């Protein structure tokens, strides 16, 4: 991403969303449009076989396809400083550049400062697969995938994905369409 593209993302985020881009808090902030889908049957959290990894990727792609992503995507992820004080995005987060810093207390419950890195991607399913698999294995976290206009947010995590749909109606359509991927937990977790 160029500096101009980073500025476009910043402006778009501030225009569309009234909170910081903290992936793990989206469901609480936008509960009226939130739904969570589990990646594997029975709410199993981690894949043990290639078939289970394939199912995880298929579920991610099916939900992302629902919103139409042909114009392109933003991929945002949080990273923390290492022992030497440097921050490096995961190599599976292709083209990632520094975007924002979230300090403790800036709507974040974390005790450490996180650095958000952003990239642009086309919705070429195989291109996103290494990143999504890294998320599924718990190696990459606090990821947000969104279209360039940020009308919806997709937060994959190890075990599933949280969706902040454009409207409550869109959320309800997704819940109905993929009802067998929902949790049986009363709060939808």
PDB file of C-alpha atoms in Angstrom:
ATOM      1  CA  UNK A   1       0.000   0.000   0.000  1.00  0.00           C
ATOM      2  CA  UNK A   2       1.164   3.507  -0.747  1.00  0.00           C
ATOM      3  CA  UNK A   3       1.007   6.366   1.743  1.00  0.00           C
ATOM      4  CA  UNK A   4      -2.018   7.698  -0.151  1.00  0.00           C
ATOM      5  CA  UNK A   5      -3.779   4.330   0.129  1.00  0.00           C
ATOM      6  CA  UNK A   6      -3.049   4.235   3.866  1.00  0.00           C
ATOM      7  CA  UNK A   7      -4.598   7.692   4.202  1.00  0.00           C
ATOM      8  CA  UNK A   8      -7.659   6.564   2.216  1.00  0.00           C
ATOM      9  CA  UNK A   9      -8.053   3.614   4.614  1.00  0.00           C
ATOM     10  CA  UNK A  10      -7.699   5.874   7.652  1.00  0.00           C
ATOM     11  CA  UNK A  11     -10.292   8.329   6.344  1.00  0.00           C
ATOM     12  CA  UNK A  12     -12.671   5.543   5.336  1.00  0.00           C
ATOM     13  CA  UNK A  13     -12.375   3.871   8.746  1.00  0.00           C
ATOM     14  CA  UNK A  14     -13.043   7.113  10.625  1.00  0.00           C
ATOM     15  CA  UNK A  15     -16.017   7.871   8.364  1.00  0.00           C
ATOM     16  CA  UNK A  16     -17.612   4.404   8.529  1.00  0.00           C
ATOM     17  CA  UNK A  17     -16.828   3.197  12.046  1.00  0.00           C
ATOM     18  CA  UNK A  18     -16.962   5.071  15.346  1.00  0.00           C
ATOM     19  CA  UNK A  19     -14.459   2.842  17.147  1.00  0.00           C
ATOM     20  CA  UNK A  20     -10.845   1.772  16.762  1.00  0.00           C
ATOM     21  CA  UNK A  21     -10.128  -1.263  14.564  1.00  0.00           C
ATOM     22  CA  UNK A  22      -9.664  -3.710  17.435  1.00  0.00           C
ATOM     23  CA  UNK A  23     -10.773  -7.023  15.978  1.00  0.00           C
ATOM     24  CA  UNK A  24     -11.554  -8.918  19.171  1.00  0.00           C
ATOM     25  CA  UNK A  25     -13.879  -6.154  20.407  1.00  0.00           C
ATOM     26  CA  UNK A  26     -15.999  -5.746  17.274  1.00  0.00           C
ATOM     27  CA  UNK A  27     -18.705  -8.176  18.388  1.00  0.00           C
ATOM     28  CA  UNK A  28     -19.359  -6.211  21.573  1.00  0.00           C
ATOM     29  CA  UNK A  29     -19.363  -2.833  19.888  1.00  0.00           C
ATOM     30  CA  UNK A  30     -21.583  -3.808  16.958  1.00  0.00           C
ATOM     31  CA  UNK A  31     -23.729  -6.546  18.511  1.00  0.00           C
ATOM     32  CA  UNK A  32     -26.787  -5.493  16.492  1.00  0.00           C
ATOM     33  CA  UNK A  33     -25.062  -6.649  13.270  1.00  0.00           C
ATOM     34  CA  UNK A  34     -22.785  -9.359  14.669  1.00  0.00           C
ATOM     35  CA  UNK A  35     -22.855 -13.088  14.030  1.00  0.00           C
ATOM     36  CA  UNK A  36     -20.244 -15.738  14.788  1.00  0.00           C
ATOM     37  CA  UNK A  37     -19.657 -18.806  12.669  1.00  0.00           C
ATOM     38  CA  UNK A  38     -17.619 -21.790  13.771  1.00  0.00           C
ATOM     39  CA  UNK A  39     -15.043 -23.202  11.382  1.00  0.00           C
ATOM     40  CA  UNK A  40     -15.579 -26.873  12.153  1.00  0.00           C
ATOM     41  CA  UNK A  41     -18.576 -29.004  13.115  1.00  0.00           C
ATOM     42  CA  UNK A  42     -19.282 -29.412  16.802  1.00  0.00           C
ATOM     43  CA  UNK A  43     -17.479 -26.124  17.540  1.00  0.00           C
ATOM     44  CA  UNK A  44     -14.155 -27.915  17.217  1.00  0.00           C
ATOM     45  CA  UNK A  45     -11.474 -25.248  17.446  1.00  0.00           C
ATOM     46  CA  UNK A  46      -8.439 -26.610  15.589  1.00  0.00           C
ATOM     47  CA  UNK A  47      -7.994 -28.776  12.509  1.00  0.00           C
ATOM     48  CA  UNK A  48      -6.254 -32.117  12.785  1.00  0.00           C
ATOM     49  CA  UNK A  49      -6.464 -33.237   9.162  1.00  0.00           C
ATOM     50  CA  UNK A  50      -6.097 -31.769   5.681  1.00  0.00           C
ATOM     51  CA  UNK A  51      -9.847 -32.307   5.170  1.00  0.00           C
ATOM     52  CA  UNK A  52     -10.581 -30.183   8.244  1.00  0.00           C
ATOM     53  CA  UNK A  53      -8.260 -27.423   7.001  1.00  0.00           C
ATOM     54  CA  UNK A  54     -10.053 -27.527   3.660  1.00  0.00           C
ATOM     55  CA  UNK A  55     -13.423 -27.205   5.430  1.00  0.00           C
ATOM     56  CA  UNK A  56     -12.173 -24.194   7.404  1.00  0.00           C
ATOM     57  CA  UNK A  57     -11.051 -22.447   4.215  1.00  0.00           C
ATOM     58  CA  UNK A  58     -14.280 -23.311   2.398  1.00  0.00           C
ATOM     59  CA  UNK A  59     -16.369 -21.809   5.199  1.00  0.00           C
ATOM     60  CA  UNK A  60     -14.308 -18.615   5.235  1.00  0.00           C
ATOM     61  CA  UNK A  61     -14.618 -18.280   1.466  1.00  0.00           C
ATOM     62  CA  UNK A  62     -18.349 -18.951   1.413  1.00  0.00           C
ATOM     63  CA  UNK A  63     -19.088 -16.214   3.939  1.00  0.00           C
ATOM     64  CA  UNK A  64     -16.716 -13.735   2.286  1.00  0.00           C
ATOM     65  CA  UNK A  65     -18.360 -14.498  -1.077  1.00  0.00           C
ATOM     66  CA  UNK A  66     -21.727 -13.497   0.385  1.00  0.00           C
ATOM     67  CA  UNK A  67     -20.710  -9.857   0.483  1.00  0.00           C
ATOM     68  CA  UNK A  68     -19.073  -9.554  -2.898  1.00  0.00           C
ATOM     69  CA  UNK A  69     -15.423  -8.683  -2.743  1.00  0.00           C
ATOM     70  CA  UNK A  70     -14.509  -8.237  -6.380  1.00  0.00           C
ATOM     71  CA  UNK A  71     -13.396  -4.618  -5.887  1.00  0.00           C
ATOM     72  CA  UNK A  72     -10.671  -5.701  -3.484  1.00  0.00           C
ATOM     73  CA  UNK A  73     -10.074  -6.091   0.204  1.00  0.00           C
ATOM     74  CA  UNK A  74      -8.221  -4.608   3.103  1.00  0.00           C
ATOM     75  CA  UNK A  75      -6.452  -7.055   5.360  1.00  0.00           C
ATOM     76  CA  UNK A  76      -5.572  -5.661   8.787  1.00  0.00           C
ATOM     77  CA  UNK A  77      -3.734  -7.482  11.580  1.00  0.00           C
ATOM     78  CA  UNK A  78      -2.269  -6.580  14.953  1.00  0.00           C
ATOM     79  CA  UNK A  79       1.357  -7.251  15.793  1.00  0.00           C
ATOM     80  CA  UNK A  80       3.417  -6.676  18.923  1.00  0.00           C
ATOM     81  CA  UNK A  81       7.028  -5.736  19.529  1.00  0.00           C
ATOM     82  CA  UNK A  82       9.522  -8.557  19.944  1.00  0.00           C
ATOM     83  CA  UNK A  83      12.276  -8.692  22.582  1.00  0.00           C
ATOM     84  CA  UNK A  84      14.397  -6.233  20.552  1.00  0.00           C
ATOM     85  CA  UNK A  85      11.529  -3.742  20.294  1.00  0.00           C
ATOM     86  CA  UNK A  86      10.831  -4.317  16.594  1.00  0.00           C
ATOM     87  CA  UNK A  87       7.554  -5.166  14.941  1.00  0.00           C
ATOM     88  CA  UNK A  88       7.402  -7.437  11.922  1.00  0.00           C
ATOM     89  CA  UNK A  89       4.212  -8.496  10.180  1.00  0.00           C
ATOM     90  CA  UNK A  90       3.733 -12.177   9.480  1.00  0.00           C
ATOM     91  CA  UNK A  91       5.079 -13.064   6.005  1.00  0.00           C
ATOM     92  CA  UNK A  92       1.650 -14.524   5.146  1.00  0.00           C
ATOM     93  CA  UNK A  93       0.234 -10.999   5.492  1.00  0.00           C
ATOM     94  CA  UNK A  94       1.395 -10.037   2.024  1.00  0.00           C
ATOM     95  CA  UNK A  95       2.200  -6.373   1.384  1.00  0.00           C
ATOM     96  CA  UNK A  96       1.488  -5.307   4.977  1.00  0.00           C
ATOM     97  CA  UNK A  97       2.546  -1.774   5.920  1.00  0.00           C
ATOM     98  CA  UNK A  98       2.254   0.064   9.263  1.00  0.00           C
ATOM     99  CA  UNK A  99      -1.147   1.691   9.712  1.00  0.00           C
ATOM    100  CA  UNK A 100      -2.197   2.536  13.289  1.00  0.00           C
ATOM    101  CA  UNK A 101      -0.981   2.074  16.837  1.00  0.00           C
ATOM    102  CA  UNK A 102      -3.382   0.997  19.566  1.00  0.00           C
ATOM    103  CA  UNK A 103      -2.039   1.832  23.021  1.00  0.00           C
ATOM    104  CA  UNK A 104      -3.307   0.224  26.227  1.00  0.00           C
ATOM    105  CA  UNK A 105      -6.366   2.138  27.298  1.00  0.00           C
ATOM    106  CA  UNK A 106      -7.217   3.261  23.730  1.00  0.00           C
ATOM    107  CA  UNK A 107     -10.358   1.100  23.822  1.00  0.00           C
ATOM    108  CA  UNK A 108      -8.059  -1.914  24.132  1.00  0.00           C
ATOM    109  CA  UNK A 109      -8.048  -4.227  27.120  1.00  0.00           C
ATOM    110  CA  UNK A 110      -4.537  -5.430  26.272  1.00  0.00           C
ATOM    111  CA  UNK A 111      -1.617  -4.439  28.476  1.00  0.00           C
ATOM    112  CA  UNK A 112       0.730  -4.010  25.497  1.00  0.00           C
ATOM    113  CA  UNK A 113       0.724  -1.610  22.578  1.00  0.00           C
ATOM    114  CA  UNK A 114      -0.317  -3.233  19.325  1.00  0.00           C
ATOM    115  CA  UNK A 115       0.742  -2.091  15.891  1.00  0.00           C
ATOM    116  CA  UNK A 116      -1.841  -2.528  13.161  1.00  0.00           C
ATOM    117  CA  UNK A 117      -0.535  -3.342   9.723  1.00  0.00           C
ATOM    118  CA  UNK A 118      -2.710  -3.147   6.637  1.00  0.00           C
ATOM    119  CA  UNK A 119      -2.539  -4.395   3.087  1.00  0.00           C
ATOM    120  CA  UNK A 120      -4.740  -4.497   0.043  1.00  0.00           C
ATOM    121  CA  UNK A 121      -5.626  -7.785  -1.551  1.00  0.00           C
ATOM    122  CA  UNK A 122      -7.740  -9.076  -4.346  1.00  0.00           C
ATOM    123  CA  UNK A 123     -10.214 -11.754  -3.412  1.00  0.00           C
ATOM    124  CA  UNK A 124      -8.191 -14.469  -5.003  1.00  0.00           C
ATOM    125  CA  UNK A 125      -9.126 -17.309  -2.708  1.00  0.00           C
ATOM    126  CA  UNK A 126      -5.819 -19.187  -2.859  1.00  0.00           C
ATOM    127  CA  UNK A 127      -3.919 -15.962  -2.127  1.00  0.00           C
ATOM    128  CA  UNK A 128      -5.748 -15.504   1.201  1.00  0.00           C
ATOM    129  CA  UNK A 129      -5.456 -19.157   2.197  1.00  0.00           C
ATOM    130  CA  UNK A 130      -2.002 -19.021   3.890  1.00  0.00           C
ATOM    131  CA  UNK A 131      -3.167 -16.087   6.035  1.00  0.00           C
ATOM    132  CA  UNK A 132      -6.484 -17.771   6.900  1.00  0.00           C
ATOM    133  CA  UNK A 133      -4.698 -21.005   7.748  1.00  0.00           C
ATOM    134  CA  UNK A 134      -2.273 -19.082   9.994  1.00  0.00           C
ATOM    135  CA  UNK A 135      -5.275 -17.567  11.762  1.00  0.00           C
ATOM    136  CA  UNK A 136      -6.892 -21.014  12.098  1.00  0.00           C
ATOM    137  CA  UNK A 137      -3.723 -22.302  13.762  1.00  0.00           C
ATOM    138  CA  UNK A 138      -3.603 -19.367  16.189  1.00  0.00           C
ATOM    139  CA  UNK A 139      -0.392 -18.015  14.649  1.00  0.00           C
ATOM    140  CA  UNK A 140      -1.886 -14.769  13.329  1.00  0.00           C
ATOM    141  CA  UNK A 141      -4.543 -12.948  15.296  1.00  0.00           C
ATOM    142  CA  UNK A 142      -6.664  -9.829  15.513  1.00  0.00           C
ATOM    143  CA  UNK A 143      -7.255  -9.904  11.760  1.00  0.00           C
ATOM    144  CA  UNK A 144      -9.933  -7.850  10.028  1.00  0.00           C
ATOM    145  CA  UNK A 145     -10.813  -8.420   6.389  1.00  0.00           C
ATOM    146  CA  UNK A 146     -13.055  -5.816   4.772  1.00  0.00           C
ATOM    147  CA  UNK A 147     -13.984  -4.436   1.362  1.00  0.00           C
ATOM    148  CA  UNK A 148     -12.455  -1.162   0.256  1.00  0.00           C
ATOM    149  CA  UNK A 149     -15.580   0.766   1.299  1.00  0.00           C
ATOM    150  CA  UNK A 150     -15.531  -0.954   4.736  1.00  0.00           C
ATOM    151  CA  UNK A 151     -19.293  -1.651   4.601  1.00  0.00           C
ATOM    152  CA  UNK A 152     -18.782  -4.943   6.493  1.00  0.00           C
ATOM    153  CA  UNK A 153     -16.044  -6.447   8.655  1.00  0.00           C
ATOM    154  CA  UNK A 154     -14.859 -10.041   8.838  1.00  0.00           C
ATOM    155  CA  UNK A 155     -12.751 -11.140  11.806  1.00  0.00           C
ATOM    156  CA  UNK A 156     -11.418 -14.674  11.405  1.00  0.00           C
ATOM    157  CA  UNK A 157     -10.016 -16.265  14.541  1.00  0.00           C
ATOM    158  CA  UNK A 158      -8.822 -19.717  15.567  1.00  0.00           C
ATOM    159  CA  UNK A 159     -12.159 -21.471  15.724  1.00  0.00           C
ATOM    160  CA  UNK A 160     -14.312 -19.408  13.406  1.00  0.00           C
ATOM    161  CA  UNK A 161     -15.117 -15.889  12.339  1.00  0.00           C
ATOM    162  CA  UNK A 162     -17.070 -12.905  13.595  1.00  0.00           C
ATOM    163  CA  UNK A 163     -18.993 -10.980  10.961  1.00  0.00           C
ATOM    164  CA  UNK A 164     -20.186  -7.411  11.335  1.00  0.00           C
ATOM    165  CA  UNK A 165     -22.738  -7.283   8.545  1.00  0.00           C
ATOM    166  CA  UNK A 166     -23.824  -4.054   6.832  1.00  0.00           C
ATOM    167  CA  UNK A 167     -27.291  -4.315   8.417  1.00  0.00           C
ATOM    168  CA  UNK A 168     -29.160  -6.457  10.933  1.00  0.00           C
ATOM    169  CA  UNK A 169     -31.144  -7.877   8.016  1.00  0.00           C
ATOM    170  CA  UNK A 170     -27.926  -8.965   6.266  1.00  0.00           C
ATOM    171  CA  UNK A 171     -26.799 -10.603   9.512  1.00  0.00           C
ATOM    172  CA  UNK A 172     -30.124 -12.450   9.813  1.00  0.00           C
ATOM    173  CA  UNK A 173     -29.874 -13.725   6.235  1.00  0.00           C
ATOM    174  CA  UNK A 174     -26.394 -15.092   6.968  1.00  0.00           C
ATOM    175  CA  UNK A 175     -27.546 -16.674  10.223  1.00  0.00           C
ATOM    176  CA  UNK A 176     -30.362 -18.435   8.407  1.00  0.00           C
ATOM    177  CA  UNK A 177     -28.209 -19.535   5.460  1.00  0.00           C
ATOM    178  CA  UNK A 178     -25.414 -20.941   7.627  1.00  0.00           C
ATOM    179  CA  UNK A 179     -27.408 -21.911  10.711  1.00  0.00           C
ATOM    180  CA  UNK A 180     -25.546 -25.204  11.065  1.00  0.00           C
ATOM    181  CA  UNK A 181     -22.301 -23.239  11.584  1.00  0.00           C
ATOM    182  CA  UNK A 182     -23.678 -21.307  14.569  1.00  0.00           C
ATOM    183  CA  UNK A 183     -22.827 -22.072  18.170  1.00  0.00           C
ATOM    184  CA  UNK A 184     -25.389 -23.624  20.453  1.00  0.00           C
ATOM    185  CA  UNK A 185     -24.216 -21.264  23.209  1.00  0.00           C
ATOM    186  CA  UNK A 186     -27.051 -18.890  24.205  1.00  0.00           C
ATOM    187  CA  UNK A 187     -24.885 -15.817  23.527  1.00  0.00           C
ATOM    188  CA  UNK A 188     -23.803 -17.136  20.110  1.00  0.00           C
ATOM    189  CA  UNK A 189     -20.182 -17.630  21.203  1.00  0.00           C
TER     190      UNK A 189
END
